[in-house]
XYZ file of C-alpha atoms in Angstrom:
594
model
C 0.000 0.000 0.000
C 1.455 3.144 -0.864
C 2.675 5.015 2.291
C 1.247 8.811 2.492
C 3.375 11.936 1.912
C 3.573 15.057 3.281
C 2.239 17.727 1.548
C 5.114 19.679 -0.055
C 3.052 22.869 -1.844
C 3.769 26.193 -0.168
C 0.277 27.294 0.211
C -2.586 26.033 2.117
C -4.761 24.395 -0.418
C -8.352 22.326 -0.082
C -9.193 19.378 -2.381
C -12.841 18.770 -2.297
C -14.029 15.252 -4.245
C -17.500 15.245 -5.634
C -19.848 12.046 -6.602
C -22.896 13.230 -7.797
C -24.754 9.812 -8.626
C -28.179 8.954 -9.854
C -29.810 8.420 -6.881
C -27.186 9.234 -4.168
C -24.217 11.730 -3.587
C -21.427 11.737 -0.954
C -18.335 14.243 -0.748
C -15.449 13.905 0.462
C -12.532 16.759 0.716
C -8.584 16.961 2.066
C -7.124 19.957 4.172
C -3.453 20.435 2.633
C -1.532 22.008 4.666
C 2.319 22.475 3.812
C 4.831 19.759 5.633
C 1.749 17.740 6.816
C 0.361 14.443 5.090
C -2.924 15.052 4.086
C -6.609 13.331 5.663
C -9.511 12.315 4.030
C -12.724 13.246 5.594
C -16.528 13.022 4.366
C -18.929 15.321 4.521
C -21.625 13.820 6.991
C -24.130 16.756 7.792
C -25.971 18.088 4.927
C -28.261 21.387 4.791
C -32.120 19.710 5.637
C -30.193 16.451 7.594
C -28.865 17.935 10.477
C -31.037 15.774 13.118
C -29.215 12.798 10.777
C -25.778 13.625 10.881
C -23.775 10.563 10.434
C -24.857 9.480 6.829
C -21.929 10.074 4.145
C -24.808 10.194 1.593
C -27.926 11.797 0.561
C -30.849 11.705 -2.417
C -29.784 13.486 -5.610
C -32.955 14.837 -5.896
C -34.371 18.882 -6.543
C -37.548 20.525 -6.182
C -38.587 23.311 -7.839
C -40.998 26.599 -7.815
C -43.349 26.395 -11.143
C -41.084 29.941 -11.660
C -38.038 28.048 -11.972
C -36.675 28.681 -8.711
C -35.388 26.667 -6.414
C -37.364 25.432 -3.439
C -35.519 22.377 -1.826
C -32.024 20.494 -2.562
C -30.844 16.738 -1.346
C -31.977 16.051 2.371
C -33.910 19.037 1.759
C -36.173 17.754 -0.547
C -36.389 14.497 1.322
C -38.029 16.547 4.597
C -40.981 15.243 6.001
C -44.123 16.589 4.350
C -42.491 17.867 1.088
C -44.877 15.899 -0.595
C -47.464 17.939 1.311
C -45.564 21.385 0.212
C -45.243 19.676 -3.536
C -49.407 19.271 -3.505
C -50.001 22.793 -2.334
C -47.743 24.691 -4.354
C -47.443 22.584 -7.072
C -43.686 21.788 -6.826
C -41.707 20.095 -9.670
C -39.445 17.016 -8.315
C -36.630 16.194 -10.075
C -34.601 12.760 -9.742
C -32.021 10.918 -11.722
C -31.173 14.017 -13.325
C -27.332 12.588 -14.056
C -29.573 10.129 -17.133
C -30.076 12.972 -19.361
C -26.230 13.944 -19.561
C -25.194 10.392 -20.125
C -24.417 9.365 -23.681
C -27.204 8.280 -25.853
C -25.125 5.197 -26.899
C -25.517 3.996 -23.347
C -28.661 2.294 -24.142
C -31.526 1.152 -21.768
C -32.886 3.704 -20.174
C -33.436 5.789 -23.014
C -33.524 10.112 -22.358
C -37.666 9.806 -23.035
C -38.048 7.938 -20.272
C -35.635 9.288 -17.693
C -37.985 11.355 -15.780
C -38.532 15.087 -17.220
C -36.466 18.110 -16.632
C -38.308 21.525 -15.546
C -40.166 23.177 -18.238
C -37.083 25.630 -19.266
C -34.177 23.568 -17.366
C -31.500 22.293 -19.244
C -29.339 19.360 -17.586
C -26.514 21.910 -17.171
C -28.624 24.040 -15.297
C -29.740 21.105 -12.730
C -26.218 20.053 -12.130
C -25.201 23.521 -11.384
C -27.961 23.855 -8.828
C -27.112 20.607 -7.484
C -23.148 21.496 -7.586
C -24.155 24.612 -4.999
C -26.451 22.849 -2.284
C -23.520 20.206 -2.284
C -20.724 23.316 -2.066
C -22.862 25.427 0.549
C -22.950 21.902 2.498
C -19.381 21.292 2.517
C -18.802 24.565 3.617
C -20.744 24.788 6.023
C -19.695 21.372 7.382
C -15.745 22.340 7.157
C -17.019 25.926 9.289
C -18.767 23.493 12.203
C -16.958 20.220 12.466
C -13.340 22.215 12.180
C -11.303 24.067 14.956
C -11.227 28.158 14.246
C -13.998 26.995 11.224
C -14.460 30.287 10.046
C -11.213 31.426 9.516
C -9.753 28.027 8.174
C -12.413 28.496 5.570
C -11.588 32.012 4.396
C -8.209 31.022 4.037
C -9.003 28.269 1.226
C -12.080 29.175 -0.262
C -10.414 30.371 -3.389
C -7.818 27.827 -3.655
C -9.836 24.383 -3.572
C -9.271 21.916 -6.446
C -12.640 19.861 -7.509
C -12.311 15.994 -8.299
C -15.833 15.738 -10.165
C -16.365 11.929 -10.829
C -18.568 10.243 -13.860
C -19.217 7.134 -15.423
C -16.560 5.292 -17.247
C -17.252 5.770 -21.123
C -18.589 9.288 -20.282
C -16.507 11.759 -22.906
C -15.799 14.780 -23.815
C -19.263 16.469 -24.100
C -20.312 14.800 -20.860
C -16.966 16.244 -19.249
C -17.571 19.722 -20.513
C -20.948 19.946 -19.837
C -20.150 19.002 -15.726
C -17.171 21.807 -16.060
C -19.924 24.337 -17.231
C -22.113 23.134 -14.230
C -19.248 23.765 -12.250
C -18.811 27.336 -13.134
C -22.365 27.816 -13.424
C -22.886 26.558 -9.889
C -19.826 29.045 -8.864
C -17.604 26.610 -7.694
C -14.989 28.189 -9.530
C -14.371 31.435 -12.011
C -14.987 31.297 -15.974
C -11.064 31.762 -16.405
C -8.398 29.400 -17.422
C -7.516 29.603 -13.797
C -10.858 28.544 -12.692
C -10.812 25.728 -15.294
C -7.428 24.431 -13.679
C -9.257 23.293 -10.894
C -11.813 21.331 -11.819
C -10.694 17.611 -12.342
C -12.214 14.631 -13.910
C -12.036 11.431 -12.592
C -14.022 8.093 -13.984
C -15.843 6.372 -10.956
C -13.656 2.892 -12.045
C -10.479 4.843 -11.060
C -11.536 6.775 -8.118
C -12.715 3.282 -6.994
C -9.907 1.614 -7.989
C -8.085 4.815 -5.740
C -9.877 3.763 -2.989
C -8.851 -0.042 -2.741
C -5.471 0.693 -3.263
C -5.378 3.082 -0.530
C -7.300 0.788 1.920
C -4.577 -1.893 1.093
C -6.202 -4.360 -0.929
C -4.203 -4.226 -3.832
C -0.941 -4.934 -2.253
C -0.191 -8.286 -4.140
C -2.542 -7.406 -7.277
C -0.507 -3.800 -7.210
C 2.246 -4.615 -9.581
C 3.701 -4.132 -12.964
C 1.508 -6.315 -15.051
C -0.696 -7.120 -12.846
C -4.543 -6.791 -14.234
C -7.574 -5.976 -12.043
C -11.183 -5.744 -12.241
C -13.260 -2.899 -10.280
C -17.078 -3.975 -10.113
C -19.112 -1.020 -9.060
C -22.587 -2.277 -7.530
C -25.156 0.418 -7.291
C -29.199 0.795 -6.821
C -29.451 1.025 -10.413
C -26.150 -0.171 -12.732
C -23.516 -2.507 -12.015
C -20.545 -1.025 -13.799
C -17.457 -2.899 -14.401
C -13.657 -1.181 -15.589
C -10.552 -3.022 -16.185
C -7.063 -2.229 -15.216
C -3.019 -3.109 -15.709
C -0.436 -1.559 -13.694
C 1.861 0.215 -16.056
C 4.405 0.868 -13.750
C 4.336 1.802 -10.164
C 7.410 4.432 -8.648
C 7.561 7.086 -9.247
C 4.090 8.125 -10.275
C 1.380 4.561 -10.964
C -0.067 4.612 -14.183
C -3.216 2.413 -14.960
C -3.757 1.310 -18.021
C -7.632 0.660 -18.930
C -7.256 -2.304 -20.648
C -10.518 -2.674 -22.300
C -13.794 -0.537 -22.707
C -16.051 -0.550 -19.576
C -19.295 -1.735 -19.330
C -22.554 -0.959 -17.744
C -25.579 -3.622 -16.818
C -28.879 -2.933 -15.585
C -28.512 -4.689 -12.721
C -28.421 -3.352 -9.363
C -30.448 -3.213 -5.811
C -33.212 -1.948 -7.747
C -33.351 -4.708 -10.536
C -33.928 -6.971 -6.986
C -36.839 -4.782 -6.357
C -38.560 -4.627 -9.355
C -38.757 -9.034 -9.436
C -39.332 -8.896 -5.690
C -42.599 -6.477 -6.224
C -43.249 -8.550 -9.698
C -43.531 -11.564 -7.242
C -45.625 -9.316 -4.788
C -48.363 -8.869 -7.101
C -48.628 -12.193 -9.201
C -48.555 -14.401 -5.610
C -51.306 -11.723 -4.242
C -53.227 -10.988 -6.385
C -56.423 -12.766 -4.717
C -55.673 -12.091 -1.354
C -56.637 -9.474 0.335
C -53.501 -7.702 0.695
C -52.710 -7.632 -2.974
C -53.460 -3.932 -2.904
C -51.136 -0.899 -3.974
C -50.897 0.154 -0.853
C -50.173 -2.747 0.983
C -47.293 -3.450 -1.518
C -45.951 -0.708 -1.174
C -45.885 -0.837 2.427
C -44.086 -4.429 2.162
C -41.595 -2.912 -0.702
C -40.475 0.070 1.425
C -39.703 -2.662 4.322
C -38.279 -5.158 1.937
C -35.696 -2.587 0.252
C -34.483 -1.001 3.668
C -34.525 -4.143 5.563
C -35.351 -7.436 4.135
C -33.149 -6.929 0.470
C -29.941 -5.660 2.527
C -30.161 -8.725 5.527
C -30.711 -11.550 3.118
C -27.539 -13.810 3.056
C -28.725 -17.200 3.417
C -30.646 -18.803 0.901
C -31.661 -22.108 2.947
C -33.606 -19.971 5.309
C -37.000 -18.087 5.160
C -36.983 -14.063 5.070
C -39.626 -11.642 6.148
C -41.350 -8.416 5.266
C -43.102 -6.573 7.290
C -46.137 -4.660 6.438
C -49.301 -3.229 8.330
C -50.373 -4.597 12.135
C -50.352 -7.317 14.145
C -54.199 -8.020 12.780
C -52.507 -8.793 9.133
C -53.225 -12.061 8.927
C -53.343 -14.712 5.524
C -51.873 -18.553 5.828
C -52.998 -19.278 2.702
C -50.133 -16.149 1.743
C -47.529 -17.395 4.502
C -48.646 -13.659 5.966
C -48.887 -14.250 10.224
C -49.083 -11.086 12.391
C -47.903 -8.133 9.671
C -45.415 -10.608 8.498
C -44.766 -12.023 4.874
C -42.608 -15.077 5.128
C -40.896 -15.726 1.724
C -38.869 -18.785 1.070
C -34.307 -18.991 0.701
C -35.578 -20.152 -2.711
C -37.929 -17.216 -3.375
C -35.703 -14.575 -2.065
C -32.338 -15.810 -4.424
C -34.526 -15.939 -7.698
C -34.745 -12.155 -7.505
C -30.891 -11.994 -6.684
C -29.947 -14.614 -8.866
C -30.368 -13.062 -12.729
C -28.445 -10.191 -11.370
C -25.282 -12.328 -10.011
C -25.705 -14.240 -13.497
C -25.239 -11.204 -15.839
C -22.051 -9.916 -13.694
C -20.356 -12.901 -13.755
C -21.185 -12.908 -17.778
C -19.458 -9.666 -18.195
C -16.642 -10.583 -16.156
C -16.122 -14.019 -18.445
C -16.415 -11.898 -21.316
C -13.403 -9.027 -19.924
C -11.340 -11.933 -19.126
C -11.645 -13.226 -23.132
C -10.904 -9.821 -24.290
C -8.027 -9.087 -21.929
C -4.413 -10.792 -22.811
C -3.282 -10.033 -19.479
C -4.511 -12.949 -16.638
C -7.059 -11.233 -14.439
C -6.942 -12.679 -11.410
C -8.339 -9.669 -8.954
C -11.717 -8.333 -8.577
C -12.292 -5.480 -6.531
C -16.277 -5.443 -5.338
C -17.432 -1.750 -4.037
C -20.531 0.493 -4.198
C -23.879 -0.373 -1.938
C -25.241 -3.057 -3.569
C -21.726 -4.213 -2.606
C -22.953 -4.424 0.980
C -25.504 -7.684 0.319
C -24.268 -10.613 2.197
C -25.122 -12.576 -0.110
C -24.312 -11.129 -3.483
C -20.877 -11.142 -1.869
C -20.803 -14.301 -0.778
C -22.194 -16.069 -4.165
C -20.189 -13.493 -6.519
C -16.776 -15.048 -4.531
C -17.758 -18.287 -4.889
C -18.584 -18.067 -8.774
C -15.606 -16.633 -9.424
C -13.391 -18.486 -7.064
C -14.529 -21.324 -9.305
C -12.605 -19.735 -12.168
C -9.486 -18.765 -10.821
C -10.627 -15.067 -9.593
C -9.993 -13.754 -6.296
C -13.011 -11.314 -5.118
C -11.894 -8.649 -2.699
C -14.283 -5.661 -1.224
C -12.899 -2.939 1.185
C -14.737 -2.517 4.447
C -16.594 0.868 3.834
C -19.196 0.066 0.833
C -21.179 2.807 0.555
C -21.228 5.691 -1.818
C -18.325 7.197 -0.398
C -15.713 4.920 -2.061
C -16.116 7.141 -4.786
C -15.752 10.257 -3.093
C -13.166 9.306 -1.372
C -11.480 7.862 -3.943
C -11.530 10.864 -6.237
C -9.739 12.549 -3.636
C -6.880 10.119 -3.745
C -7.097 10.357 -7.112
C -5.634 14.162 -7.418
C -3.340 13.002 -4.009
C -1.634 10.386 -5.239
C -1.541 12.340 -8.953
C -2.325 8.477 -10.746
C -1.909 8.791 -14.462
C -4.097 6.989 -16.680
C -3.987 5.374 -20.018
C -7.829 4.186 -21.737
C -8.576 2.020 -24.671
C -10.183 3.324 -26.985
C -13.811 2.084 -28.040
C -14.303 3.573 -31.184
C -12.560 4.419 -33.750
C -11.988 8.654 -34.767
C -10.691 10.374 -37.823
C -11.778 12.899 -40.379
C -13.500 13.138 -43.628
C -10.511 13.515 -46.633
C -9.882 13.341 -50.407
C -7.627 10.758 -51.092
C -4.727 10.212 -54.327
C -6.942 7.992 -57.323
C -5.603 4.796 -57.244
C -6.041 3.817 -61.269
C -4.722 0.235 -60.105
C -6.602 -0.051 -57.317
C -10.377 -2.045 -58.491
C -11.861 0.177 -55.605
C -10.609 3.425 -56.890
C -11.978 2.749 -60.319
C -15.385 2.157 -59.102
C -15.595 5.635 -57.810
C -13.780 7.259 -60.376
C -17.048 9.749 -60.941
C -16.222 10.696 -57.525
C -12.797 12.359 -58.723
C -11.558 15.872 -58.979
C -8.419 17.624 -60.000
C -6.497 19.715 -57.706
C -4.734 22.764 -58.763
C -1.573 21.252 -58.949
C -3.284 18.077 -61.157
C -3.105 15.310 -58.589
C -6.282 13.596 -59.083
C -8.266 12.908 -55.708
C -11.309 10.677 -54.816
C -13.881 12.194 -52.300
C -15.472 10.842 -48.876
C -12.227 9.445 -47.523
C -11.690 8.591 -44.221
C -7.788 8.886 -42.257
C -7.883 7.331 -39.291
C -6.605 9.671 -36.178
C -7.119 6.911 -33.480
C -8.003 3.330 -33.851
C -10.242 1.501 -32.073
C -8.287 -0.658 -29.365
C -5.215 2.214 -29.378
C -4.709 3.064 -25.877
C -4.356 6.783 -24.343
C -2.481 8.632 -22.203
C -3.829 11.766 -20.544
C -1.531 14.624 -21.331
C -0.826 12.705 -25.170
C -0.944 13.914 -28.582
C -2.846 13.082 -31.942
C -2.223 15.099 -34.779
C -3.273 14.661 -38.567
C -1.295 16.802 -41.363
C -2.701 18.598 -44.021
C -1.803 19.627 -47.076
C -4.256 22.225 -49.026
C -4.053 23.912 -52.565
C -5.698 27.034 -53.613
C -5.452 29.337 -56.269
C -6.528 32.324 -54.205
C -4.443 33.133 -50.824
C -7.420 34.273 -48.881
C -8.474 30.367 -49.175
C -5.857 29.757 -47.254
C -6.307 31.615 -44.019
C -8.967 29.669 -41.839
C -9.470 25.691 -41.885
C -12.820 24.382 -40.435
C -12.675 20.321 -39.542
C -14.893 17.638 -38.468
C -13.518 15.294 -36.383
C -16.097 11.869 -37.124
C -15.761 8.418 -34.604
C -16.648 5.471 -36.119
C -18.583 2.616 -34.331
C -18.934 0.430 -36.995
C -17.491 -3.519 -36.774
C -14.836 -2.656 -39.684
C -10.899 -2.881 -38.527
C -10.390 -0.461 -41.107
C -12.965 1.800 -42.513
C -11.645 3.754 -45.605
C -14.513 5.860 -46.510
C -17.400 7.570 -44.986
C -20.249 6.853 -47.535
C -19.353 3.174 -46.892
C -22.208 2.614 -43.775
C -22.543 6.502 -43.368
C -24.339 5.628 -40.279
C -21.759 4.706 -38.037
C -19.856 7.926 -38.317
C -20.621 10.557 -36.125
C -19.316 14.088 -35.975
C -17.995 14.571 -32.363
C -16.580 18.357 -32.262
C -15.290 20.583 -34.714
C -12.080 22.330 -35.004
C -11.428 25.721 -36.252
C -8.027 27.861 -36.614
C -6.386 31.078 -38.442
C -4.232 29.339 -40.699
C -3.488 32.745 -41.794
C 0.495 32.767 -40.252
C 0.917 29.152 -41.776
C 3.822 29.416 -44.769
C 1.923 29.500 -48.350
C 4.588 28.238 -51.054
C 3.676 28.974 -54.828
C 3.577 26.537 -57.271
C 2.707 26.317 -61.167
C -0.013 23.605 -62.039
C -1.010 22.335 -65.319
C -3.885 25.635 -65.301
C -1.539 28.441 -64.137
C -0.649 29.497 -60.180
C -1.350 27.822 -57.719
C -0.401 27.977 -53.351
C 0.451 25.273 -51.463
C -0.103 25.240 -47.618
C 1.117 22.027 -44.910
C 0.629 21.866 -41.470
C -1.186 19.240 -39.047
C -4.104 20.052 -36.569
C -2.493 18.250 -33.148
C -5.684 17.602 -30.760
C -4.219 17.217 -27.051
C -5.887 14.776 -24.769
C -5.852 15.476 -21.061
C -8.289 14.413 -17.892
C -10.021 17.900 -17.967
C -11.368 18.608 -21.127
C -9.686 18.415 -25.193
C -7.846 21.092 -26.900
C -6.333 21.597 -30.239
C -3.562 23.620 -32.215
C -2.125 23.970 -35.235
C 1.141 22.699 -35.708
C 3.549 23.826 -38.961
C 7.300 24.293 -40.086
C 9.109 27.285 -41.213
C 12.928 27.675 -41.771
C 13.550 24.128 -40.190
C 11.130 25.361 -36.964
C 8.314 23.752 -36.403
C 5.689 26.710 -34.846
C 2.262 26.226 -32.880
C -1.261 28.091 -33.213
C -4.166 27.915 -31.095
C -7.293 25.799 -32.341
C -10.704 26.446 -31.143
C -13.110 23.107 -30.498
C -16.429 23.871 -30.745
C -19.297 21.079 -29.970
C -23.130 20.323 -30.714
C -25.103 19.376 -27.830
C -26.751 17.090 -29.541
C -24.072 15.048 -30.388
C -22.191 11.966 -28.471
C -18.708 12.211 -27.580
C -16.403 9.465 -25.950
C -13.194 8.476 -25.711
């Protein structure tokens, strides 16, 4: 386990991790003072829970004014008798907000039937509200829980550094649009400053960050070495795969193939358990909504999270004492439901993730032989239990750490930006551009599109709808590394030559090697678009066959880092080789992932 270091910055400094998840959020933040080693702490009183303080999470969930305004955040919104307020002045809930910024490649559920935004609410402007309550929180926490509070907070307020975590296989787009809630929510300034210190982190890695710091990678925590981090949550069970690069000075993990995502957490288990509810009594006389609902509240706070044995009977609790149906197995308020009963609603869950961890272990060349198990739905007894046993049977070694709620990530995110971990991911798709390409006259495929052709000034003939490959599928990717794709354009007229405007396309097609974008046009996808003044780039002139002609090569370089993409212009003049700034501009509407 790595040993922690002193902090070695001049300047007091606060690093504040964020997990903003789909149904729950947790925080978790690190005083850094100079010569001292840095502590992790959660944030465990929120504004609307102080009576509950304790709890490292709370509901990501909003209400609203009809205005737009808002009325209630987190344990706020969870008060007793909102739902009273919500009747009276007609208050908008919002939950499971994060759906509508995830990728619409991400499958089941689809945006239409995430619940609705506010009339007039974009996700950005959720997440920003969101971002505050959770800021105000922390603040306020750090002001009461802290020695001298007040004045320990005015000395960092405007030097904290924000880990923001997000799905593995979230992008660019996703990234930027959590930045803009960022700034929005006023966490930090619109400036390249204020950019600086907001952080990304994938929820595999921070979790990953986590284990490793509560030693349970020591013998899985070398050079080679592959591991698996299972993330099990109410709604997704998320898995991300990892090989140690290298290890001193700085660790570098390696994503060794694209993550995945299943339906099939704690609330998968609810959804067959209330299923089973209302088929088994249906004739009886506590078949009604209400009375299932009673028994489902019970059954997800208490009956769901005991359940470890599946040779012995479990119970829900519902109603009084009076509640009484043998015919149902239902004696004194109490539904008796059988070991059997209770693992066929656990059991298609703890099927698919040991699919999905068969299937990484195929697609990995590296022997995985460590599974790290966190997130709530980590805490079941038994999921644990039968998960260790399926995969013991294979060769894999299951490990969990002993916190498992939602604050692994938190926390994790925070060692993250600590321990300063690169990372290197594979790539799941593969991204280019659309080009014109030198005719071919020997090559059959060439000839077939030779009404496709054109002459350039300088009387190369080219074929249109090209594609060059920037990135291939399966490449992996450094933060902090470099693509770049030259260019060399002709023009008659020098003005032509001052701006260049690019798509950049993905491609998610099955082909290893996709040559040309009107070949299954539907797989390619423009992800951003990159603009620069060209204007200082060299111009040499040339004759052609038709007269003058200019001649202009450089190469747009796109650099890759953890917070967001950027681009320049790279060229060479007089043996130098010179850089430009590139602007990146995006559509909202469009998907982008790395």
């Amino acid at each position: 386990m790595p040993s922690p270091q002193a902090y070695s910055r001049p300047v007091r400094k606060l690093v504040l991790g964020i997990d903003v998840g789909t149904t729950y959020s947790s925080m978790a933040y690190a005083l850094l003072d100079p010569g001292e080693v840095p502590k992790i702490h959660g944030v465990t009183r929120f504004l609307g829970q102080e009576n509950a303080a304790g709890d490292s999470k709370i509901p990501s969930i909003l209400c609203y004014r009809q205005d737009g305004s808002v009325h209630s955040v987190g344990a706020e919104a969870a008060l007793p008798g909102l739902d009273l307020d919500a009747e009276d002045q007609d208050l908008v809930l919002v939950e499971r907000f994060k759906l509508h910024l995830r990728p619409e490649r991400f499958g089941d559920p689809r945006r239409q039937d995430v619940p609705p935004l506010p009339r007039g609410k974009t996700v950005i402007d959720v997440f920003s509200d969101f971002l505050r309550y959770l800021f105000r929180c922390t603040g306020q926490y750090i002001r009461e829980t802290h020695a001298n509070g007040e004045s320990l907070w005015t000395s960092i307020e405007d030097r904290i550094e924000f880990v923001l975590s997000h799905p593995n296989g979230w992008g660019r787009l996703q990234q930027g649009k959590m930045r803009q809630a960022a700034i929005m929510a006023g966490l930090v300034p619109d400036t390249a400053a204020g950019h600086a210190r907001v952080h990304l982190v994938t929820e595999g890695e921070a979790s990953l960050m986590f284990c490793i710091q509560s030693g349970l990678t020591e013998e899985a925590m070398r050079v080679g070495k592959t591991v698996m981090v299972i993330e099990a949550d109410r709604a997704t069970v998320k898995f991300s795969t990892y090989a140690f690069a290298s290890i001193f000075p700085i660790s570098v993990l390696k994503e060794i193939t694209p993550a995945e995502c299943i339906l099939q957490g704690s609330t998968t288990i609810n959804i067959r358990a209330r299923q089973f509810l209302e088929e088994r009594l249906a004739s009886s006389a506590y078949g009604n909504d209400k009375d299932i609902n009673s028994m489902m509240i019970y059954f997800d706070n208490k009956t769901r999270p005991a359940f470890d044995d599946d040779k012995k009977p479990s119970y829900i609790k519902f109603g009084s004492m009076s509640c009484n149906d043998p015919k149902f197995s239902i004696r004194r308020g109490q539904l008796m439901l059988s070991g059997a009963e209770m693992k066929s609603f656990f059991q298609p869950s703890l099927d698919a993730i040991v699919d999905v961890v068969q299937k990484q272990r195929r697609e990995v060349a590296e022997s995985l032989e460590t599974v790290f198990l966190v997130g709530g739905f980590a805490a079941s007894p038994w999921l644990h239990t039968a998960l260790k046993s399926a995969l013991n049977a294979h060769g894999v070694t299951l490990c969990r750490p002993d916190s498992l709620t939602s604050k692994v990530v938190a926390n994790g995110a925070v060692y993250f930006y600590l321990e300063q971990f690169a990372s290197a991911r594979i790539m799941n798709m593969t991204y280019g551009t659309n080009v014109a390409v030198d005719y071919d006259l020997n090559d059959p495929e060439h000839y077939r599109r030779r009404d496709d052709s054109f002459v350039r000034p300088s009387g190369r003939v080219m074929l249109r709808h090209g594609f060059s490959i920037m990135l291939k599928k399966g490449t992996s990717m450094r933060d902090n590394e470099e693509i770049s794709h030259p260019y060399n354009i002709e023009a008659r007229n020098l003005r032509n030559l001052d701006s260049i405007i690019v798509d950049v396309l993905c491609y998610r097609g099955r082909s290893a090697q996709p040559k040309w974008v009107d070949v299954e046009p539907e797989y390619y996808t423009p992800i951003c678009t990159v603009s620069a003044d060209t204007s200082r780039v060299s111009k040499v002139a040339r004759n052609g066959p038709d007269g003058l002609y200019y001649l202009q090569e450089f190469k747009i370089v796109l650099l890759c880092n953890s917070t967001e993409l950027q681009a320049q212009i790279g060229w060479v003049d007089g043996g130098v080789e010179h850089r430009g700034p590139a602007k990146i501009f995006y559509d909202d509407d469009l998907e982008i992932s790395q």
